[in-house]
Amino acid sequence: MNSLVNILQDLIYVYTLVLVVYALLSWFPGARDSKFGQIIDRLAYPYLSFFDSILPSLGGISFSVIVGVLVLQLASNGLNILR
C-alpha cells in the first residue's frame, strides 16, 4: 500500500510542476505556441478547464491554476493520511 501511495504522490508532484510551468508560460508571449508549450497545454488544460468553468476570472486573471494546485496538494495530504 505504501508503494502505491508513493507512486500517486510522485504523480501529483509531477503534475503540480506541469501546472506551474503552464502558469509561467503565460508570462511569455508566444510560449504556448511552441512545441513544448503545446505539450504542457495538452497536459494541463483538461484539468484546469474544470476550474475555469466554475471560477470566474477577475479582471482577465484566471485563478484556476492556483485552485488546481491547492486541490492536488489536498489530495496529496489525504494520501499521507492513508499511510
C-alpha atoms as one frame of an Amber mdcrd trajectory, in Angstrom:
protein
   0.000   0.000   0.000   2.852   2.382   0.812   4.415   1.967  -2.621   1.111
   2.781  -4.331   0.724   5.895  -2.182   4.299   6.922  -3.008   3.676   6.498
  -6.742   0.470   8.542  -6.555   2.216  11.287  -4.589   5.032  11.364  -7.140
   2.485  11.699  -9.954   0.759  14.528  -8.089   4.118  16.263  -7.638   4.976
  15.955 -11.340   1.538  17.196 -12.385   1.874  20.129  -9.990   5.115  21.021
 -11.758   3.284  20.840 -15.097   0.716  23.317 -13.774   3.429  25.676 -12.530
   5.157  25.566 -15.918   1.778  26.185 -17.580   1.321  29.300 -15.440   4.864
  30.516 -16.148   4.379  30.090 -19.896   1.513  32.572 -19.744   4.016  35.295
 -18.868   5.883  34.938 -22.165   4.124  35.895 -25.399   4.054  33.029 -27.865
   5.476  30.498 -25.408   2.357  28.351 -25.563   2.650  28.260 -29.353   5.964
  26.405 -29.165   6.050  22.605 -29.298   6.900  22.473 -25.575   4.080  24.894
 -24.770   1.596  22.815 -26.750   2.577  19.669 -24.839   2.191  21.437 -21.498
  -1.136  22.878 -22.650  -2.429  19.425 -23.637  -1.450  18.077 -20.227  -2.820
  20.942 -18.126  -5.880  22.205 -19.999  -8.293  19.292 -19.348  -7.765  19.585
 -15.592  -7.792  23.383 -15.487 -10.842  23.749 -17.736 -12.938  22.231 -14.949
 -11.915  25.047 -12.595 -12.258  27.672 -15.347 -15.897  26.677 -15.764 -16.549
  27.100 -12.024 -14.398  30.111 -11.125 -14.934  33.476 -12.762 -11.824  35.309
 -13.892 -11.287  38.629 -12.179 -10.003  41.377 -14.422  -8.851  38.855 -17.004
  -6.838  36.896 -14.437  -7.682  33.228 -14.029  -7.157  31.606 -10.666  -7.698
  28.080 -11.956  -4.000  27.153 -11.678  -3.870  28.212  -8.032  -7.034  26.306
  -7.181  -5.857  23.311  -9.212  -2.566  23.170  -7.319  -4.392  23.521  -3.992
  -6.689  20.608  -4.866  -3.692  18.471  -5.818  -1.974  19.318  -2.550  -5.099
  18.402  -0.603  -5.163  15.066  -2.435  -1.505  14.508  -1.589  -2.167  15.294
   2.070  -5.097  12.890   2.013  -2.792  10.180   0.687  -0.428  10.863   3.591
  -3.248  10.036   5.965  -3.684   6.645   4.267  -0.143   5.613   5.155
